[in-house]
Coordinates of C-alpha atoms and ligand atoms in Angstrom, one line a residue:
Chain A
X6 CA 82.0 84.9 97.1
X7 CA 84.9 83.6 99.0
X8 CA 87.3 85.4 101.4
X9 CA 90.4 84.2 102.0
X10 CA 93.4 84.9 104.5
X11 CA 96.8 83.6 103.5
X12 CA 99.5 82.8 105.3
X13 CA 98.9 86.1 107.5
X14 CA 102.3 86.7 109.6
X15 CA 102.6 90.2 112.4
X16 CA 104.5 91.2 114.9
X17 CA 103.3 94.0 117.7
X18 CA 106.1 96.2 118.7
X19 CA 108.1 92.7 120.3
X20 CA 105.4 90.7 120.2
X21 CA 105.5 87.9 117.6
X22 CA 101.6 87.7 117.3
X23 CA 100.2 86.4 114.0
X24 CA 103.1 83.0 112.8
X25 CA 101.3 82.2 109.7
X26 CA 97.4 82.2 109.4
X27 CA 95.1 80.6 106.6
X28 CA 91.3 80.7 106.3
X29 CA 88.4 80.7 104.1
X30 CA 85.0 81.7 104.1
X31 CA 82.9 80.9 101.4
X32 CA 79.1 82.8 100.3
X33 CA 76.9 82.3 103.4
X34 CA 79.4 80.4 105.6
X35 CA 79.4 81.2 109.5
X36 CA 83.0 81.0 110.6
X37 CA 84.1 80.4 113.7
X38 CA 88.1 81.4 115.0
X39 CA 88.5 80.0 118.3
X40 CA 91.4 80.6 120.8
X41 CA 92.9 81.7 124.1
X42 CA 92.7 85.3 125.0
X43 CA 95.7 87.5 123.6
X44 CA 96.0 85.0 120.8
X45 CA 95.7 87.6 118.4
X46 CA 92.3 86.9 117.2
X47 CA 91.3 90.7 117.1
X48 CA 94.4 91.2 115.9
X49 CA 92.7 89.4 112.7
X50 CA 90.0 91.7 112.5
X51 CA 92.1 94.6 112.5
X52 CA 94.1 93.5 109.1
X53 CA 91.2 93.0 108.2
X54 CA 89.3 96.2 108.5
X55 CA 93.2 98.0 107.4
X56 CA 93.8 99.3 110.4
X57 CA 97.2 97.4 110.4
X58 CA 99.2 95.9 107.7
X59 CA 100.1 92.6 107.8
X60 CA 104.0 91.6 107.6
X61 CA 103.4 88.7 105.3
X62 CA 100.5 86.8 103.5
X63 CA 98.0 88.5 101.9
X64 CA 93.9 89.0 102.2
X65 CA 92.0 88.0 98.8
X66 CA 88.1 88.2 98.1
X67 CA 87.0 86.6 94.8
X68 CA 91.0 86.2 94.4
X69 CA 91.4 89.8 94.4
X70 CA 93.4 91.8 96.9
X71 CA 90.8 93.1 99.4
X72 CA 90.7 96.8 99.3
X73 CA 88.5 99.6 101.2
X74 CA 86.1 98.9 103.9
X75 CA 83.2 98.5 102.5
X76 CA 82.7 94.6 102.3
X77 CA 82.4 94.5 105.8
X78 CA 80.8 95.3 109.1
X79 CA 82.5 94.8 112.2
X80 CA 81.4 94.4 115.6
X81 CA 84.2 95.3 118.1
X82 CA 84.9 93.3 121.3
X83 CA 83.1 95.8 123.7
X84 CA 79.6 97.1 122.6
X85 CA 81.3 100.5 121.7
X86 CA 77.6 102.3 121.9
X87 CA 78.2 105.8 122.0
X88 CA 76.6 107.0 125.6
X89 CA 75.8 110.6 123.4
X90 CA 73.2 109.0 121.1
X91 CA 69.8 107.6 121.6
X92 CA 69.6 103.5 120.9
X93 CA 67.7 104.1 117.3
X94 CA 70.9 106.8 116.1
X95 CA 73.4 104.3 117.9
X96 CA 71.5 101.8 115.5
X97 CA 71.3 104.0 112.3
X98 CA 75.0 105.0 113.0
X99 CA 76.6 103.1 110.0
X100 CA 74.2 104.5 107.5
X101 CA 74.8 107.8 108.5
X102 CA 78.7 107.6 107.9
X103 CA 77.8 106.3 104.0
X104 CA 75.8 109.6 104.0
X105 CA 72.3 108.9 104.6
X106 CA 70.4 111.7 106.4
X107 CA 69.8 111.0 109.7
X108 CA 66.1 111.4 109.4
X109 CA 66.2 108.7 106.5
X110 CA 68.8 106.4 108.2
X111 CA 66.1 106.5 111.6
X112 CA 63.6 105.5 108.9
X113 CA 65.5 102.6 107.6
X114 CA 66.2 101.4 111.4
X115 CA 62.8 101.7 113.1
X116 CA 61.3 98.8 110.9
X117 CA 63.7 96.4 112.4
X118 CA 63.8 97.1 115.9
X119 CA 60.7 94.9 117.1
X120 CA 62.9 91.8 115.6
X121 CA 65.8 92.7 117.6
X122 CA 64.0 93.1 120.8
X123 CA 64.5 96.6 120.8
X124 CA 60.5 98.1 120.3
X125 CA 59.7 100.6 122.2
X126 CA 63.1 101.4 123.2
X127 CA 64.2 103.1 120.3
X128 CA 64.4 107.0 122.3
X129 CA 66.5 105.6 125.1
X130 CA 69.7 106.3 125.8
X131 CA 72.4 103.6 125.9
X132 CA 72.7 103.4 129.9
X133 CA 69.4 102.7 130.5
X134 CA 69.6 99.0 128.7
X135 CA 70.7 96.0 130.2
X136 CA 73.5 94.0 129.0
X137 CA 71.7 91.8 126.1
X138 CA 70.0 94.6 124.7
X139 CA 73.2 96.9 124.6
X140 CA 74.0 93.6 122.5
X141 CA 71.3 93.2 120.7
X142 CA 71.1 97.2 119.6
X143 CA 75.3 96.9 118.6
X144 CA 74.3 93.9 116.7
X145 CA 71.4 95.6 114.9
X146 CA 73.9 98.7 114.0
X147 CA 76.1 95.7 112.7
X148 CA 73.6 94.0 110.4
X149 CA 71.6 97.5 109.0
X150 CA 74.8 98.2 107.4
X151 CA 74.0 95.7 104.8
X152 CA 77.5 94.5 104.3
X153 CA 78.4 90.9 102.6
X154 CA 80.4 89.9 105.2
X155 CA 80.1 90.4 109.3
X156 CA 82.8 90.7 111.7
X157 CA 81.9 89.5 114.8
X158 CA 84.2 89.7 117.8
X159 CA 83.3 88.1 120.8
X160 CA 80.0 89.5 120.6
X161 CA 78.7 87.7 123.9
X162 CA 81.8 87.6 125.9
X163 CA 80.5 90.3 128.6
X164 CA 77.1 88.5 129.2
X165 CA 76.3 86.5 131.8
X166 CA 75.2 82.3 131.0
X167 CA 71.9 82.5 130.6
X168 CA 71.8 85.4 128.7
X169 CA 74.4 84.3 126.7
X170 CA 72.4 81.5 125.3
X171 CA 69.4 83.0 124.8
X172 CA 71.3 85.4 122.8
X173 CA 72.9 82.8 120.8
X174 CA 69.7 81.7 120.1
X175 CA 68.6 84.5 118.7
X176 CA 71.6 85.1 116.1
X177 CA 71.2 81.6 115.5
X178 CA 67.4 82.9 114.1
X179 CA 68.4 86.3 113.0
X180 CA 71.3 84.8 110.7
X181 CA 69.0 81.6 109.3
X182 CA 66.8 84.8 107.6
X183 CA 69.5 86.5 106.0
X184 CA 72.7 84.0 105.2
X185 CA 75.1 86.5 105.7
X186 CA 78.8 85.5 105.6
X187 CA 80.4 85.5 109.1
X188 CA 83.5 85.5 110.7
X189 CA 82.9 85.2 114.7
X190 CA 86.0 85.8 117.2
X191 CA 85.5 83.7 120.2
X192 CA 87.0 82.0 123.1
X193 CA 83.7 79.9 124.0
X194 CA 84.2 76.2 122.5
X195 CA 80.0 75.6 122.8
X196 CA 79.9 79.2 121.1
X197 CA 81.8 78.0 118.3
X198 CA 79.9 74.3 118.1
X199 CA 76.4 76.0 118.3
X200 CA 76.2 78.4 115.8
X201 CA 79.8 77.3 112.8
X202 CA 80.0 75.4 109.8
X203 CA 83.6 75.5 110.5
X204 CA 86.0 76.4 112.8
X205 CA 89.3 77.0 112.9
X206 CA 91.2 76.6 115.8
X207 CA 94.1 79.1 116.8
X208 CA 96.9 78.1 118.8
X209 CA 98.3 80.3 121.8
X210 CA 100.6 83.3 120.7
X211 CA 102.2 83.7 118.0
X212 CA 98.6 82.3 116.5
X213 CA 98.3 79.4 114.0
X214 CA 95.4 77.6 112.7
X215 CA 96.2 73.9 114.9
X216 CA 93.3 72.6 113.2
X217 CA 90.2 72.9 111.5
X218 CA 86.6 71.0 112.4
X219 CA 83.6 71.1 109.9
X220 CA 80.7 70.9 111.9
X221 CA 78.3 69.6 109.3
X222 CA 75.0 69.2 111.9
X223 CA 71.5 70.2 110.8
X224 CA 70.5 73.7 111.9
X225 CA 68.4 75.1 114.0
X226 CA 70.8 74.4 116.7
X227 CA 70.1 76.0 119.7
X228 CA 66.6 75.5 119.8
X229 CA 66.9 71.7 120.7
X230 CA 70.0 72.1 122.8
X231 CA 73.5 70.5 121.8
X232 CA 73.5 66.9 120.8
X233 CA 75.7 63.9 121.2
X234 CA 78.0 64.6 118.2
X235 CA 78.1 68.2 119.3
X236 CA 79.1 67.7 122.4
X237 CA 81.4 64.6 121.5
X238 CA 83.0 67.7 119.2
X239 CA 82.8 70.1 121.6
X240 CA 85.4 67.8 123.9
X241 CA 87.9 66.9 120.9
X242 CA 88.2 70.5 120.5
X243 CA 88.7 71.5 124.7
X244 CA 91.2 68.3 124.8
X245 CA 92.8 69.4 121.5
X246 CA 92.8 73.5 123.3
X247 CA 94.4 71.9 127.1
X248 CA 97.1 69.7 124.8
X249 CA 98.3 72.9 123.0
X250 CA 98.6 74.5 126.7
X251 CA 100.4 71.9 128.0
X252 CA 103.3 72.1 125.0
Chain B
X14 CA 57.1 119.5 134.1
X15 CA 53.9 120.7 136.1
X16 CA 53.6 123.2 139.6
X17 CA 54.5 120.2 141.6
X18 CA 57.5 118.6 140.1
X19 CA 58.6 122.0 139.9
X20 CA 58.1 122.8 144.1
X21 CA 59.7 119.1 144.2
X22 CA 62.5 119.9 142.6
X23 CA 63.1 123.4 144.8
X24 CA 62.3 121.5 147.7
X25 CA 64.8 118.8 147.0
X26 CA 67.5 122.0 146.1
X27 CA 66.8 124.0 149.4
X28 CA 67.3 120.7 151.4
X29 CA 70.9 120.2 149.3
X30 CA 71.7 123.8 149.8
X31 CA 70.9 123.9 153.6
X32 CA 74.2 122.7 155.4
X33 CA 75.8 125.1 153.7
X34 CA 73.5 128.0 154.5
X35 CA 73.3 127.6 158.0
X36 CA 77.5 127.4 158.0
X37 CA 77.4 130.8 156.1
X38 CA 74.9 132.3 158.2
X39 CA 77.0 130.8 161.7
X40 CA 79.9 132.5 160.3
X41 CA 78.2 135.9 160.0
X42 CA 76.7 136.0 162.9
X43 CA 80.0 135.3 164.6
X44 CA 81.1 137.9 162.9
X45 CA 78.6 140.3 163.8
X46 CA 79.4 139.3 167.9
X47 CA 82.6 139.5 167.7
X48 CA 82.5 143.3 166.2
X49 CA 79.9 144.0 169.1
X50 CA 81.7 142.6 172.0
X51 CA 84.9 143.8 171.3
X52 CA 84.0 147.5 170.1
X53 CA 86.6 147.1 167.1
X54 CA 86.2 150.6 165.2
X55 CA 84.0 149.9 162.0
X56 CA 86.9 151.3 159.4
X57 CA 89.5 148.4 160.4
X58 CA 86.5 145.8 160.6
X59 CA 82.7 146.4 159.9
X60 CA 80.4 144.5 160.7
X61 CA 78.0 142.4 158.2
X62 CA 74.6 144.6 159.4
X63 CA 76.6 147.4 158.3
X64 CA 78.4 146.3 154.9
X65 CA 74.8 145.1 153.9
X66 CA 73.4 148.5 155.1
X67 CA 76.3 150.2 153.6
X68 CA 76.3 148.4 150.6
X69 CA 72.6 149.1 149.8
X70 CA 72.8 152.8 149.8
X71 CA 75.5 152.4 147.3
X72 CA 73.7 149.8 145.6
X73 CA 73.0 152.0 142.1
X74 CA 77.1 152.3 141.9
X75 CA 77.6 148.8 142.7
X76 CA 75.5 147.6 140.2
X77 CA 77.0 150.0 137.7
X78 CA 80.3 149.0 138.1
X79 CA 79.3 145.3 138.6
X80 CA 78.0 145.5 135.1
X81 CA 81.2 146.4 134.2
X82 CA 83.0 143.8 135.2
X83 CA 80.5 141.2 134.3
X84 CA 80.9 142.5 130.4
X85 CA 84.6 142.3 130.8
X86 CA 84.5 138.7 132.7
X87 CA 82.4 137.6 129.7
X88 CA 83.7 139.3 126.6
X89 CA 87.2 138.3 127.7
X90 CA 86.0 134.5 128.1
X91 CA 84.1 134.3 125.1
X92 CA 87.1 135.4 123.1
X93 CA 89.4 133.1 125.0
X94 CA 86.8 129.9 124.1
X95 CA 86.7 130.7 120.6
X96 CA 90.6 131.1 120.6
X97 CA 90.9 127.6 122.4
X98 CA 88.1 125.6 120.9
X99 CA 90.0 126.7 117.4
X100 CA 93.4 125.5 118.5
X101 CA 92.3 122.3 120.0
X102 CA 90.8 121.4 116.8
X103 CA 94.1 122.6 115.0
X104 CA 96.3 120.7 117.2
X105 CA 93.6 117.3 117.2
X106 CA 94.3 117.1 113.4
X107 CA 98.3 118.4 113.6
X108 CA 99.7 116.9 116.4
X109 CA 102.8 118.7 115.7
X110 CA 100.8 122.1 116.7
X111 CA 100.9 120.7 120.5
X112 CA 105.0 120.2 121.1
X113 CA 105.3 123.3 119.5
X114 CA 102.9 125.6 121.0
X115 CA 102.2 123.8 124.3
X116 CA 105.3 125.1 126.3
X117 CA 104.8 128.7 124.7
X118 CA 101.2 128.5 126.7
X119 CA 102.7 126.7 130.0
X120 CA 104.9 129.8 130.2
X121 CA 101.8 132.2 129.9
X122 CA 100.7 130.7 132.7
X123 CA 103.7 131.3 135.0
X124 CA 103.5 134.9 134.2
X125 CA 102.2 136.6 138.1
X126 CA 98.9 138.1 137.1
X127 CA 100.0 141.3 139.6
X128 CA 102.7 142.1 137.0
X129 CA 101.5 141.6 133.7
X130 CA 98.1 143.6 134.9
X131 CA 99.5 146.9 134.7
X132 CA 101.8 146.3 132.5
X133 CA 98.8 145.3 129.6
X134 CA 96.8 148.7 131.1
X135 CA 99.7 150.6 129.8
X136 CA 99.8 149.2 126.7
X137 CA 96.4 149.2 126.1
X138 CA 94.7 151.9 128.0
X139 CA 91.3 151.8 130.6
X140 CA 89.0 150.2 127.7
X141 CA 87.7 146.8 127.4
X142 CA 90.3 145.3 125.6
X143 CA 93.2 144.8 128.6
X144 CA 90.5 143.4 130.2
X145 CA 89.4 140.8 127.7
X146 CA 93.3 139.9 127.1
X147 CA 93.9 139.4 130.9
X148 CA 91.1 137.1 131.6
X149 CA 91.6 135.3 127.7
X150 CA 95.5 135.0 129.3
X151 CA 94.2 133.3 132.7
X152 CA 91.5 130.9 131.3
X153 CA 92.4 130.5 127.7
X154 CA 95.0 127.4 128.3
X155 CA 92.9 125.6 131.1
X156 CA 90.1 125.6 127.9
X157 CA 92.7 124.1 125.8
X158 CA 93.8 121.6 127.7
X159 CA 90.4 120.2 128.6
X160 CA 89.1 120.0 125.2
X161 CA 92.8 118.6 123.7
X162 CA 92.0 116.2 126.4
X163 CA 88.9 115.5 126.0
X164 CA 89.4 114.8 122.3
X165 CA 92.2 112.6 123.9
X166 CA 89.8 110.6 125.7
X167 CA 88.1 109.1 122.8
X168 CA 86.9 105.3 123.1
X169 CA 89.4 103.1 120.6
X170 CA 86.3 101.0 120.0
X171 CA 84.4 103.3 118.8
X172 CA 87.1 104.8 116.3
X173 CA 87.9 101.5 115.4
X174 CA 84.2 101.2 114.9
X175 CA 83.7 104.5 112.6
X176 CA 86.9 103.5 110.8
X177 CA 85.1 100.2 110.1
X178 CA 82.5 101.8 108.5
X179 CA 84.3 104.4 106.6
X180 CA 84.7 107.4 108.5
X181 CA 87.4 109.7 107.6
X182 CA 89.1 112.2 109.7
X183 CA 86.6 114.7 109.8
X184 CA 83.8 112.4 110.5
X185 CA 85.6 111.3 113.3
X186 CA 85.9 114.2 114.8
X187 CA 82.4 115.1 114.4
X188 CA 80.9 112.0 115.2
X189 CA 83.2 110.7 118.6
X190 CA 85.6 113.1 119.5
X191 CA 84.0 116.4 120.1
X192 CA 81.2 114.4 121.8
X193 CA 84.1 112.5 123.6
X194 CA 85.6 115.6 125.0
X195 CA 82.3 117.1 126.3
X196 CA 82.3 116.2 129.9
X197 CA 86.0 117.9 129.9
X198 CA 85.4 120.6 128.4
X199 CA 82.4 121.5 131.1
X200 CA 84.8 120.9 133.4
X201 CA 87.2 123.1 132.5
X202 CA 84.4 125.7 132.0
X203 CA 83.3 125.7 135.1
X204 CA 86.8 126.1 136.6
X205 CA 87.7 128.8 134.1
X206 CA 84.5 131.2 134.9
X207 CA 85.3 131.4 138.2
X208 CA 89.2 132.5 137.6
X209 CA 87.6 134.9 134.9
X210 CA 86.3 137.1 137.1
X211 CA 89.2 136.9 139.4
X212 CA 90.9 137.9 136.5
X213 CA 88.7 140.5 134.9
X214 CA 88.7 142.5 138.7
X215 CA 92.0 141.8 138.9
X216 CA 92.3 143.7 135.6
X217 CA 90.2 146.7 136.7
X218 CA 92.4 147.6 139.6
X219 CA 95.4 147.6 137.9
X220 CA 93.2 150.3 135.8
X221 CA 89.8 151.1 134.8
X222 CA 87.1 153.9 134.7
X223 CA 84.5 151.3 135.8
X224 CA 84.1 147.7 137.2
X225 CA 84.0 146.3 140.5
X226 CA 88.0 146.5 140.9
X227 CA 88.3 150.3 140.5
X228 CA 85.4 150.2 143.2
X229 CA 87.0 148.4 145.6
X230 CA 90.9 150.2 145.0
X231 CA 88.5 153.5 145.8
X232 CA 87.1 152.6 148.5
X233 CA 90.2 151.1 150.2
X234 CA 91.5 155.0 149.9
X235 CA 88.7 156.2 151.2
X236 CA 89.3 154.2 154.3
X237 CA 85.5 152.2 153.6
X238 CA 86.0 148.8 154.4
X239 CA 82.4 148.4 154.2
X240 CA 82.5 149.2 150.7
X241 CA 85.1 146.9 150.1
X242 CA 83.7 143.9 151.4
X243 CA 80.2 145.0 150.1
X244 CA 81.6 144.7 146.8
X245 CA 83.7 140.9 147.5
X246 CA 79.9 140.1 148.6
X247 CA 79.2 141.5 145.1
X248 CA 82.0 139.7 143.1
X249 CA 81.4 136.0 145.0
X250 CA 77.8 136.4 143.9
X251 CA 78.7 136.8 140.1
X252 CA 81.0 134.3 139.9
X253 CA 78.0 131.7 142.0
X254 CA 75.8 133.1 139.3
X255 CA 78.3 132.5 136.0
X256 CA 78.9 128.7 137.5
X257 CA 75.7 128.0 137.3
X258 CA 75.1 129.4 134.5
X259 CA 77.9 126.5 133.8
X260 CA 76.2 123.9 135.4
X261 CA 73.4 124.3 133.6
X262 CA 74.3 124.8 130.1
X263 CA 75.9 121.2 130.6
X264 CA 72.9 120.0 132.0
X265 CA 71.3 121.0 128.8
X266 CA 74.2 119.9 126.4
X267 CA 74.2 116.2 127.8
X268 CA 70.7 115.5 128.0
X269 CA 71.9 111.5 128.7
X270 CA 73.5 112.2 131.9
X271 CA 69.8 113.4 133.2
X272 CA 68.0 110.2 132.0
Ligands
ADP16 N1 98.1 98.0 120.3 C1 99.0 96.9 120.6 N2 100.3 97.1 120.6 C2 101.2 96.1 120.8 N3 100.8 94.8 121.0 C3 99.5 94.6 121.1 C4 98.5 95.6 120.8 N4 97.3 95.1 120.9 C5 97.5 93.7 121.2 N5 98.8 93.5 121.3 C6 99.4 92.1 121.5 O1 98.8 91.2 120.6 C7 98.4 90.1 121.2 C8 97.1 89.6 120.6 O2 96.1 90.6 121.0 P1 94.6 90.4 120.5 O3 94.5 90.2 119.1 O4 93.8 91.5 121.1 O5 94.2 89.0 121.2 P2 92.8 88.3 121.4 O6 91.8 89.1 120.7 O7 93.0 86.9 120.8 O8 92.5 88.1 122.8 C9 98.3 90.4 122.7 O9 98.8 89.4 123.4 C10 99.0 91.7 122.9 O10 100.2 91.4 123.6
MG17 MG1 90.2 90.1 121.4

């Protein structure tokens, strides 16, 4: 399985957004794009879930163009829990819109809430979780849907540090049992160290990839905090992100 | 819920309620003074011991008649719901629909109810219908524009989310928007049921055999005040009644904004 975005060129009503991206993501890969806010890095997501049309370039998976939705599921940038259903029907959401009833769908959910730190919670109403849990629960309703490739786009960006990392942690774990193929949006340079093979680095609008960094280090990660070579990559990357400001 | 969350909860109510109650009862008993100390004659201003007196000897009228109106204030609003919650669904999937039928509406509601009234009464009698078309005229477009807006109001991550996943058109409808536009769409209700029975009395004194309306334009020729505001005190009470009424069927509707 390989996805691949070619050459990808957009521009927003005047806005010159998207100048020519390429990436690859290969079976089981976790992919990090990394760049400044209003880069255009949702703007990604969006061509790639069909909700706009790129200008130029194309999408392939397996070499064919990518058509329909259903080879991935996307998390969008805020939690986007609806406030009208209980945290389990929030969860079972996905599985509902392919058709399954919602008794089954609950059924299908319940199993996996204790491993997503969600037992015991499953009748509660979005408002009454904190801020990692809303996480966790959008996560869960990303993963249930069984899709060979995730979406992810700045998944932590609203949390606070410490619960940030422990989150981190936690997908770290979560994605070591299932391999799925990822594609993770973020702005946070450790973010992108901790948990990528690879990562491509996006320049400031109109978005190009400036560069790409394997990061070929052993995993689990985040259970032994970052080490030397991490964090000697983690600075190439934040000197290579101020240089591209200062053009 | 046991006896004692149940007293609790009254409790809590009556202690909510109670500014307002002693304001109301201040202002009557003013009232009642000032009718007492300055011997004003009870048919240009009675006073409240005497509307309430009056108004319970007359009390199996005034409930006939407030019947009346309460089956036009409702049959009137039900139709204009249905009409509104039909069109706001037309004009969510057809756009179009709103440019070309949202002006037509704005107009209706510049129409002064106090010429249309009679106007509809000769057209269509002293039955029910006039009624139901005058209060579906006053609270039908206040219905459509909450719920147009309410279906408006829809998170873009979550239909970017449903899209994700597959949803169509009419899933997300089902599944976002009509949920979306719930808290409008109360809103608007409880606005409009108020304005209903405006409308609806409004509707019976322009012509009616029954309803609180004819009542009062009676009385007011029969030079009995007392009558008249015994049957406002009437009115004010339905339409306290029919909001919450309102207030409540939201409360059930959006059992998350309780938890
Ligand atoms: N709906 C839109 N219409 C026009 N321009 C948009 C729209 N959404 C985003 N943009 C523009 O596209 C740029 C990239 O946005 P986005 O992809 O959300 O950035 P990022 O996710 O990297 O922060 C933004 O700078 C913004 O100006
Ligand atoms: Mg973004």
């Amino acid at each position: 399985m390989t996805l691949r975005l070619d050459d990808l060129r957009l521009t927003r009503g005047a806005t010159h957004v998207l100048d020519g991206v390429t990436l690859e993501a290969r079976e089981g890969e976790f992919i990090s794009i990394l760049g400044p806010s209003g880069a255009g890095k949702s703007t990604l997501f969006e061509l790639l879930l069909g909700s706009l049309a790129a200008e130029g370039g194309q999408i392939t998976h397996n070499g064919q163009p990518v058509q329909g939705r259903d080879l991935f599921a996307f998390m969008p940038q805020r939690d986007a829990l609806m406030p009208w259903r209980r945290v389990i029907d929030n969860i079972a959401l996905g599985l509902e819109v392919q058709g399954l009833p919602r008794r089954a769908a609950r059924d299908r959910v319940r199993p996996l809430l204790p491993r997503f730190g969600l037992d015991g919670f499953e009748r509660h109403w979005p408002h009454q979780l904190s801020g990692g849990m809303r996480q966790r629960a959008a996560l869960a309703r990303t993963l249930v849907q069984d899709r060979p490739l995730l979406l992810l786009d700045e998944p932590f960006g609203a949390l606070d540090a410490l619960t940030r990392t422990r989150m981190q942690r936690w997908l770290e774990a979560r994605l070591q049992e299932t391999r799925v193929t990822t594609l993770l949006v973020t702005h946070d340079v450790r973010e992108a160290v901790a948990l990528s093979d690879r990562i491509y680095l996006l320049s400031p609008r109109p978005a190009r990839v400036v560069e790409v960094f394997d990061v070929p280090q052993p995993r689990p990660r985040m259970e032994t905090g970052p080490g030397e070579e991490a964090l000697a990559l983690e600075t190439r990357i934040l000197r290579t992100l101020l240089e591209g400001e200062r053009e | 819920m046991d006896i004692a969350n149940v007293t609790r909860a009254a409790a809590r109510g009556l202690r909510r309620a109670a500014p307002a109650l002693v304001s109301v009862v201040l202002i009557l008993l003013g009232w009642e003074v000032y009718v007492d100390l300055s011997g004003i004659s009870a048919t240009a201003l009675p006073a409240p011991s005497r509307v309430a007196a009056q108004g319970w000897q007359a009390r199996a009228v005034l409930a006939e008649n407030a019947l009346a109106t309460l089956t036009a204030t409702l049959s009137g609003f039900a139709v204009s719901l249905a009409c509104a919650f039909v069109l706001s669904v037309a004009i969510d999937f057809v756009p179009l629909l709103r440019r070309a039928l949202f002006p037509v509406f704005v107009i209706s509601q510049t129409l002064p109810l106090v010429a249309i009234a009679p106007l509809v009464v000769l057209w269509f009698g002293f039955g029910l219908l006039p009624k139901i078309l005058l209060v579906a005229l006053v609270t039908f477009f206040p219905m459509l524009v909450a719920l147009v807006d309410g279906f408006e109001a829809t998170d873009r991550d979550i239909t970017r989310l449903l899209r994700s996943m597959g949803a169509g058109r009419g899933q997300l409808f089902w599944r976002a928007r009509l949920p979306s536009a719930l808290p409008f769409f109360f809103a608007g209700l409880r606005i409009s049921i108020t304005y209903a029975v405006v409308a609806a009395i409004f509707a019976e004194y322009a012509g009616a055999a029954r309803g609180l309306g004819i009542f009062i334009l009676n009385a007011k020729n029969n030079f009995r005040p007392d009558l008249v505001l015994a049957a406002v005190f009437v009115s004010s009470a339905l339409t306290l009644a029919l909001f919450a009424l309102a207030v409540m069927a939201q409360h059930f509707a959006q059992p998350w904004r309780r938890a």
